[in-house]
mmCIF file of C-alpha atoms and ligand atoms in Angstrom:
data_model
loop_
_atom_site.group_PDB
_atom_site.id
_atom_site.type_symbol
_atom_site.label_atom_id
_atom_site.label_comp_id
_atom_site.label_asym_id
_atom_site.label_seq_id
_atom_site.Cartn_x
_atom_site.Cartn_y
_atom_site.Cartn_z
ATOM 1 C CA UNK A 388 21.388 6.813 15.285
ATOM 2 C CA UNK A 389 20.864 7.159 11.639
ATOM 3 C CA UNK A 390 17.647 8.606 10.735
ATOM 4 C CA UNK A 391 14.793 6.658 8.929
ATOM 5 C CA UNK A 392 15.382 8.857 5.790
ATOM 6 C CA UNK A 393 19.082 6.958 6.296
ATOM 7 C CA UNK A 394 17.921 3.748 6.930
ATOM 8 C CA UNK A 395 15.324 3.216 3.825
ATOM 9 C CA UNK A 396 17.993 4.988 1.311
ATOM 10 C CA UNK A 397 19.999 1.776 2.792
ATOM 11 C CA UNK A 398 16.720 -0.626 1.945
ATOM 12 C CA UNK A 399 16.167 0.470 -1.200
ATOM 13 C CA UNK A 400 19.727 0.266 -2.445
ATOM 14 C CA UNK A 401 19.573 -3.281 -0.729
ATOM 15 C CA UNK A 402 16.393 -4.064 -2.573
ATOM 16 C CA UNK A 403 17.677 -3.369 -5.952
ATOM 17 C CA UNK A 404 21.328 -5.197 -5.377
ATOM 18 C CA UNK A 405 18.923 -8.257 -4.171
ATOM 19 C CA UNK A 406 19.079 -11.397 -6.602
ATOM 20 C CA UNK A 407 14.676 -11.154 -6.098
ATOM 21 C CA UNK A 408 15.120 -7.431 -8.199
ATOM 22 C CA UNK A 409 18.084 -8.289 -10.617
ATOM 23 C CA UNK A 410 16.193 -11.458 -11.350
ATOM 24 C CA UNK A 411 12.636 -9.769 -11.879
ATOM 25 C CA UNK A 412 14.790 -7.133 -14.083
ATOM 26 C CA UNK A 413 16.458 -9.565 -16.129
ATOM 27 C CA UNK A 414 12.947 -11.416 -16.978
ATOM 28 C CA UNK A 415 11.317 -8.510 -17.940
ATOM 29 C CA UNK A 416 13.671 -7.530 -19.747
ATOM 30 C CA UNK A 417 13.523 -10.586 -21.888
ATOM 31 C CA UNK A 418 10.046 -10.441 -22.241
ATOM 32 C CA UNK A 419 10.120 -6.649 -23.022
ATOM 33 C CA UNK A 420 12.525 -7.034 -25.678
ATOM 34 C CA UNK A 421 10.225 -10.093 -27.571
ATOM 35 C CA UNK A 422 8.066 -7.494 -29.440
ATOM 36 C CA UNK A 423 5.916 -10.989 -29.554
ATOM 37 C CA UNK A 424 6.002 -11.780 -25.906
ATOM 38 C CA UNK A 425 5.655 -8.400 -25.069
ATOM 39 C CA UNK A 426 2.253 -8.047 -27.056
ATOM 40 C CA UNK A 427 1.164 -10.617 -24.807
ATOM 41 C CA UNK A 428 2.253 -9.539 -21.622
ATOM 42 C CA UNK A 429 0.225 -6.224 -22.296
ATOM 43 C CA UNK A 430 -2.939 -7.812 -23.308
ATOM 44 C CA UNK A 431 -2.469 -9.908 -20.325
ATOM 45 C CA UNK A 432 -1.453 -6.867 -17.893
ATOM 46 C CA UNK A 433 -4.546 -5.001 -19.760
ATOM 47 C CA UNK A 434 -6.946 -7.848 -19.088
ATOM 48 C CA UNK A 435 -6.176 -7.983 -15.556
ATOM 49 C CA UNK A 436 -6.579 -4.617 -14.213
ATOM 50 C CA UNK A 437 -9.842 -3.685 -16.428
ATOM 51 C CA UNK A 438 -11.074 -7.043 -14.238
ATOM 52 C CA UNK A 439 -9.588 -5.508 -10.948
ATOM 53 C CA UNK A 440 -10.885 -2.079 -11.805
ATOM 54 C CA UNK A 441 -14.674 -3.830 -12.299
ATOM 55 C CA UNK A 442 -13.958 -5.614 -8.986
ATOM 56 C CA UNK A 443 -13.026 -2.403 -7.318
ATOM 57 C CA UNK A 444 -16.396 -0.931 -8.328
ATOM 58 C CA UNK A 445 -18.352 -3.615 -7.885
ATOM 59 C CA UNK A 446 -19.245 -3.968 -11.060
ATOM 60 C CA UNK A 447 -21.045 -7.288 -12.726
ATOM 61 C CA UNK A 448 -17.901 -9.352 -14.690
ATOM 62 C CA UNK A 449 -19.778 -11.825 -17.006
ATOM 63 C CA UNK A 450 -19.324 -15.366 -17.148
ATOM 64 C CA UNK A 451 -17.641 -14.184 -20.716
ATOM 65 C CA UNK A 452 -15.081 -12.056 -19.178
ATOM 66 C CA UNK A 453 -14.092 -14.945 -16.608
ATOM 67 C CA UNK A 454 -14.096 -17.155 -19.207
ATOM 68 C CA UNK A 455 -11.785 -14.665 -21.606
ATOM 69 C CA UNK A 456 -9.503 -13.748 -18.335
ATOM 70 C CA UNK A 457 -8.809 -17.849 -17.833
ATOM 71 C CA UNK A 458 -7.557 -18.122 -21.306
ATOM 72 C CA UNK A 459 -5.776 -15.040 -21.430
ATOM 73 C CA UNK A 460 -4.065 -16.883 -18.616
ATOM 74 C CA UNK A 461 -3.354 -19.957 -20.170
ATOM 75 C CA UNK A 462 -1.213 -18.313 -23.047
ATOM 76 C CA UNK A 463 0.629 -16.526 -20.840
ATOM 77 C CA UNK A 464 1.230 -19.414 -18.520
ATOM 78 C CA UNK A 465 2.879 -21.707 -21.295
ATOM 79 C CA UNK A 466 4.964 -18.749 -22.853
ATOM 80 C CA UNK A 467 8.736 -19.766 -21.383
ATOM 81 C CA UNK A 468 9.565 -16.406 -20.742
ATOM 82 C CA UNK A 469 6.445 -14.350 -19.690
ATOM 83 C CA UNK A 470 5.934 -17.327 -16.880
ATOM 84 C CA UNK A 471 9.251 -16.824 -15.178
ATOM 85 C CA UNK A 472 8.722 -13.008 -15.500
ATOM 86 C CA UNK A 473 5.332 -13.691 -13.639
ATOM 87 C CA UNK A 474 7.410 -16.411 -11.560
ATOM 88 C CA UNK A 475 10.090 -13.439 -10.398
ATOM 89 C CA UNK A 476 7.009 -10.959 -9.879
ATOM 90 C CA UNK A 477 5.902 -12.799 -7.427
ATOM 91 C CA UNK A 478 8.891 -13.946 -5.667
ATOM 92 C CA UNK A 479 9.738 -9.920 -5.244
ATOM 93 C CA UNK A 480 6.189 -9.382 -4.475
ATOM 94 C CA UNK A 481 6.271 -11.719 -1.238
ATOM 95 C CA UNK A 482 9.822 -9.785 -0.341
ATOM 96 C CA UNK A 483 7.851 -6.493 -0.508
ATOM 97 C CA UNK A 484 4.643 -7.717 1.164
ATOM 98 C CA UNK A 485 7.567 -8.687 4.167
ATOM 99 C CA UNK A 486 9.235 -5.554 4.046
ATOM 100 C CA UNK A 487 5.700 -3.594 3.907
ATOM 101 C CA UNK A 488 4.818 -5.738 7.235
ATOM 102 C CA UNK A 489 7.863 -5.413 8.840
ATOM 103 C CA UNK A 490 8.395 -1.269 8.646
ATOM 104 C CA UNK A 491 4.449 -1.081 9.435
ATOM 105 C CA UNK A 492 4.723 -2.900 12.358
ATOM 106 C CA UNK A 493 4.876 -0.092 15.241
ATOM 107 C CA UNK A 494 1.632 1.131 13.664
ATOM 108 C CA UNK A 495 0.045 -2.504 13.740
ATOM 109 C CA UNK A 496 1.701 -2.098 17.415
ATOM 110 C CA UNK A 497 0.120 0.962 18.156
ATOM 111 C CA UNK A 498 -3.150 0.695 16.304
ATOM 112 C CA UNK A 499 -3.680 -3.140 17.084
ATOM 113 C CA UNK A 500 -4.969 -4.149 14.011
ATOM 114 C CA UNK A 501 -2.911 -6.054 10.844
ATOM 115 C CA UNK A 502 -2.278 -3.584 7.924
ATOM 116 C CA UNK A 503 -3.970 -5.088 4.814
ATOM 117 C CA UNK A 504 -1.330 -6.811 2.959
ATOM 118 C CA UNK A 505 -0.471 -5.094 -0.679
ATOM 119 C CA UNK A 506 -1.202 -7.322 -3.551
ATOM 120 C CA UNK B 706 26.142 -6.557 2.266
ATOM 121 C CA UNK B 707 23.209 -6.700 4.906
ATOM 122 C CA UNK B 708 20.365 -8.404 3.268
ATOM 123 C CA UNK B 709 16.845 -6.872 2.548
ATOM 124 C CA UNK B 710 15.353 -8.017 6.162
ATOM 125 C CA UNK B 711 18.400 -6.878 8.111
ATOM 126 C CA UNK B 712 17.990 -3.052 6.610
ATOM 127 C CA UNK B 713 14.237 -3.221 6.569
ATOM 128 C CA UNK B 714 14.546 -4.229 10.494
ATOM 129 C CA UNK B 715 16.856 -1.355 11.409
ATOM 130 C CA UNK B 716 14.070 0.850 9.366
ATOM 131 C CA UNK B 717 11.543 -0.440 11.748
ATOM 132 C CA UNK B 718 13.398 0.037 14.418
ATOM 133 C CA UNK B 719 14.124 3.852 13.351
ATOM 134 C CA UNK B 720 10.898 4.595 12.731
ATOM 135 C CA UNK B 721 9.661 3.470 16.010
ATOM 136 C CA UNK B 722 12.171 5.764 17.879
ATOM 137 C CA UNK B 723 11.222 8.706 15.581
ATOM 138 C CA UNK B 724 9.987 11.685 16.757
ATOM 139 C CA UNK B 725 6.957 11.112 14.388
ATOM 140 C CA UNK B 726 5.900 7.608 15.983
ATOM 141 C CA UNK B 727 6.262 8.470 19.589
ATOM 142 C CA UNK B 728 4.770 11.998 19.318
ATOM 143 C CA UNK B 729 1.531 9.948 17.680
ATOM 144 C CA UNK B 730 1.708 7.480 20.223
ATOM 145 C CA UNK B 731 1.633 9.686 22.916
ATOM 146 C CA UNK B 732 -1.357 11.546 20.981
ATOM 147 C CA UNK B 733 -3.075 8.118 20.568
ATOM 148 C CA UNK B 734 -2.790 7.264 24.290
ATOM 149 C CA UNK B 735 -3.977 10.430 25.352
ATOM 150 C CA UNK B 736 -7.117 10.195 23.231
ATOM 151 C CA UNK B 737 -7.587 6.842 24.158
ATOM 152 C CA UNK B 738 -7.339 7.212 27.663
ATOM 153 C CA UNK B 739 -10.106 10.041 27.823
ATOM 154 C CA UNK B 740 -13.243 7.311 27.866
ATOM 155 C CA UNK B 741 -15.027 10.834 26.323
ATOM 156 C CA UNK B 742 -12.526 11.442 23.551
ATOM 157 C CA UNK B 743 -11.969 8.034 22.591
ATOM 158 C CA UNK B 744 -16.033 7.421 21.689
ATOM 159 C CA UNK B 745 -15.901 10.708 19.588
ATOM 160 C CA UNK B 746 -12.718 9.695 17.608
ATOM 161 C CA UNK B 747 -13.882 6.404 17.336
ATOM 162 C CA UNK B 748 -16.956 7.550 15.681
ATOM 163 C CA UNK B 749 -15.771 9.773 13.821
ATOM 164 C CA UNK B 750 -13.305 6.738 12.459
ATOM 165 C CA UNK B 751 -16.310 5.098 11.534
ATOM 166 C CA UNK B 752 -18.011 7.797 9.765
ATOM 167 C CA UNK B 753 -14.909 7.963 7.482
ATOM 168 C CA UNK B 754 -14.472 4.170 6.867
ATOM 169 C CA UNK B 755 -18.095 4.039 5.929
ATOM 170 C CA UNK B 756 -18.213 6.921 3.891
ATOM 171 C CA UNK B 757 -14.505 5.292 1.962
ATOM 172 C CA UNK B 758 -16.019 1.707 1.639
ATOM 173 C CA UNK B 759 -18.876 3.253 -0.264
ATOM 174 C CA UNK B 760 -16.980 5.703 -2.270
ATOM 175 C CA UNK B 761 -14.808 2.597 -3.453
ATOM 176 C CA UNK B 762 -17.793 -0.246 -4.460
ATOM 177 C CA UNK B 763 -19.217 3.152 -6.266
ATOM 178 C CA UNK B 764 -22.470 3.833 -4.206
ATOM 179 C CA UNK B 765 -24.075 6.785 -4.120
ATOM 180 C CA UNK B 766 -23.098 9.115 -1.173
ATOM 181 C CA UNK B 767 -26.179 11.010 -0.253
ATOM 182 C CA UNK B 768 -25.725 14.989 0.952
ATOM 183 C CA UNK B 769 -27.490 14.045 4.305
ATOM 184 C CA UNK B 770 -24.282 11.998 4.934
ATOM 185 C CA UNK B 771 -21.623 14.189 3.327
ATOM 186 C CA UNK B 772 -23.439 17.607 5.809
ATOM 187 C CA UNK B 773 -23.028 14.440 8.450
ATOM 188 C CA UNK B 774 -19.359 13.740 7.892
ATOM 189 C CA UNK B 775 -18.680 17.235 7.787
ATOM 190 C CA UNK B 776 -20.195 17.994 11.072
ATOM 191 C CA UNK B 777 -18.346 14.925 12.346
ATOM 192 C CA UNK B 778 -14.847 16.223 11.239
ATOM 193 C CA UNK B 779 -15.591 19.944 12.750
ATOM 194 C CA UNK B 780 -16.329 18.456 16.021
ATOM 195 C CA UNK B 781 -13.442 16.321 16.146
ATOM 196 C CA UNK B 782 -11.188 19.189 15.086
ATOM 197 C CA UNK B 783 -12.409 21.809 18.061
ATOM 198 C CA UNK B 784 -11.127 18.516 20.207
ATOM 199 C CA UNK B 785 -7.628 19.505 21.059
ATOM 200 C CA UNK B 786 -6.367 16.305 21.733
ATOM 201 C CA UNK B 787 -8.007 14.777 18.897
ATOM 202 C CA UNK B 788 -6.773 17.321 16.287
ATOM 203 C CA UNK B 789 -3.257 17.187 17.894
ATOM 204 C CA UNK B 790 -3.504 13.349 17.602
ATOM 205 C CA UNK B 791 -5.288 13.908 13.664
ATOM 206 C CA UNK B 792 -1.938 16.196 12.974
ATOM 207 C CA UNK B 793 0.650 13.742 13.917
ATOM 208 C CA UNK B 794 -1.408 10.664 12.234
ATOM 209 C CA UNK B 795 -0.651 13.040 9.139
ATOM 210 C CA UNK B 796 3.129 13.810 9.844
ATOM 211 C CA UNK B 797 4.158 9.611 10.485
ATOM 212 C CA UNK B 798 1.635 9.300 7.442
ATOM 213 C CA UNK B 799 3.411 11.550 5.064
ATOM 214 C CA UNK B 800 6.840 9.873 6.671
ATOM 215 C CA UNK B 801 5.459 6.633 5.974
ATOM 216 C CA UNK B 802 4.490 7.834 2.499
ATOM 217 C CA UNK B 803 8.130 9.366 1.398
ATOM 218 C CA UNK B 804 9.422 5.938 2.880
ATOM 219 C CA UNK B 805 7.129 4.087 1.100
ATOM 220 C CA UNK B 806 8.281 6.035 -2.544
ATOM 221 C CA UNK B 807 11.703 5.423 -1.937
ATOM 222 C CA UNK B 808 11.941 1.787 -1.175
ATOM 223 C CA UNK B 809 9.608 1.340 -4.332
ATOM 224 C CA UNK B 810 11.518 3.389 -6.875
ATOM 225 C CA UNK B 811 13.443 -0.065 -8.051
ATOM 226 C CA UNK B 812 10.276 -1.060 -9.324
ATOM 227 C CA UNK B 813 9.299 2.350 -10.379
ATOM 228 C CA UNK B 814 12.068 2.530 -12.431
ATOM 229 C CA UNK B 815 11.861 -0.833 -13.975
ATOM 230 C CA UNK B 816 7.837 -0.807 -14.859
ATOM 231 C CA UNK B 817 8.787 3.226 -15.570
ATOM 232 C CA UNK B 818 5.264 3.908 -13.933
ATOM 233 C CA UNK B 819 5.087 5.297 -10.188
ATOM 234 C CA UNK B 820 3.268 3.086 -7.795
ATOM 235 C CA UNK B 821 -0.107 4.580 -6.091
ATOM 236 C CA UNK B 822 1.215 6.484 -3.076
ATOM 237 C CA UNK B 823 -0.478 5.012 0.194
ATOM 238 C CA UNK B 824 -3.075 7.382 2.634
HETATM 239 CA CA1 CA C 2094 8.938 -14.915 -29.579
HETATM 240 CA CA1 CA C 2095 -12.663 14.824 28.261
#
């Protein structure tokens, strides 16, 4: 039997022939190469994890922040491109989150409790 | 080509005929069937969980409880069975880790930063 080494060289060269990782490539790539829509991505990317990162520490966010966050959102939302790179982020991201629960399942097995599933 | 979920089910199914997952299962069932070395992994599971959850909402970790843990871990570590079973948690962990790198590096080499490996 092939070892596990083996098997996820096999995954990963499965993951990134899969139309969910060509297609997440291809719309970031557009959006990367819009020096416009990739401003916006950034700011957008930036907003987001200095929100997460507050979270994290339990830090206060301010009704502001929420408020700045939810617009942030909005732009991004109605930019053509940037919402089908979002779109294909999250179609690869439930893939993943499958993958992640399937290959951690002896553990869950063994352990008897659910991994947490990665965001 | 196999799809995603057919290699990522032959990766589950590797890793839970490894050596590494049925030398830790064996070292879990041991501890776990010793009612004596079960309560002191369990609490020493405990101590650690606590002592993360704080360390992550940034609260203050006093010394009594760092001198605690620490006591905690060097009792747990004269255990043999619950060292041996610590010792192969880390070999399927650093496994799972490697794994874990490899099946991300698509997206690695898309977004061209390297994901957060997993403990
Ligand atoms: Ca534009
Ligand atoms: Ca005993």
């Amino acid at each position: 039997m092939a070892n596990m080494y083996d098997h996820a060289y096999d995954l990963e060269k499965a993951i990134r022939n899969s139309e969910e990782f060509t297609g997440l490539k291809d719309a970031y790539e557009a959006v990367m190469g819009d020096e416009e829509a990739k401003k916006m991505f950034e700011d957008f990317r930036q907003t987001q994890m200095t929100l997460q990162q507050k979270q994290m520490q339990g830090e206060e966010i301010s009704e502001e922040e929420v408020e700045q966050a939810r617009q942030v959102v909005e732009v991004v939302q109605q930019h053509p491109q940037i919402s089908k790179l979002m779109e294909e982020e999250q179609r690869l991201n439930t893939v993943i989150n499958d993958i992640s629960k399937i290959i951690t399942k002896p553990l869950e097995d063994l352990y008897g409790e659910p991994e947490e599933p990665q965001q």
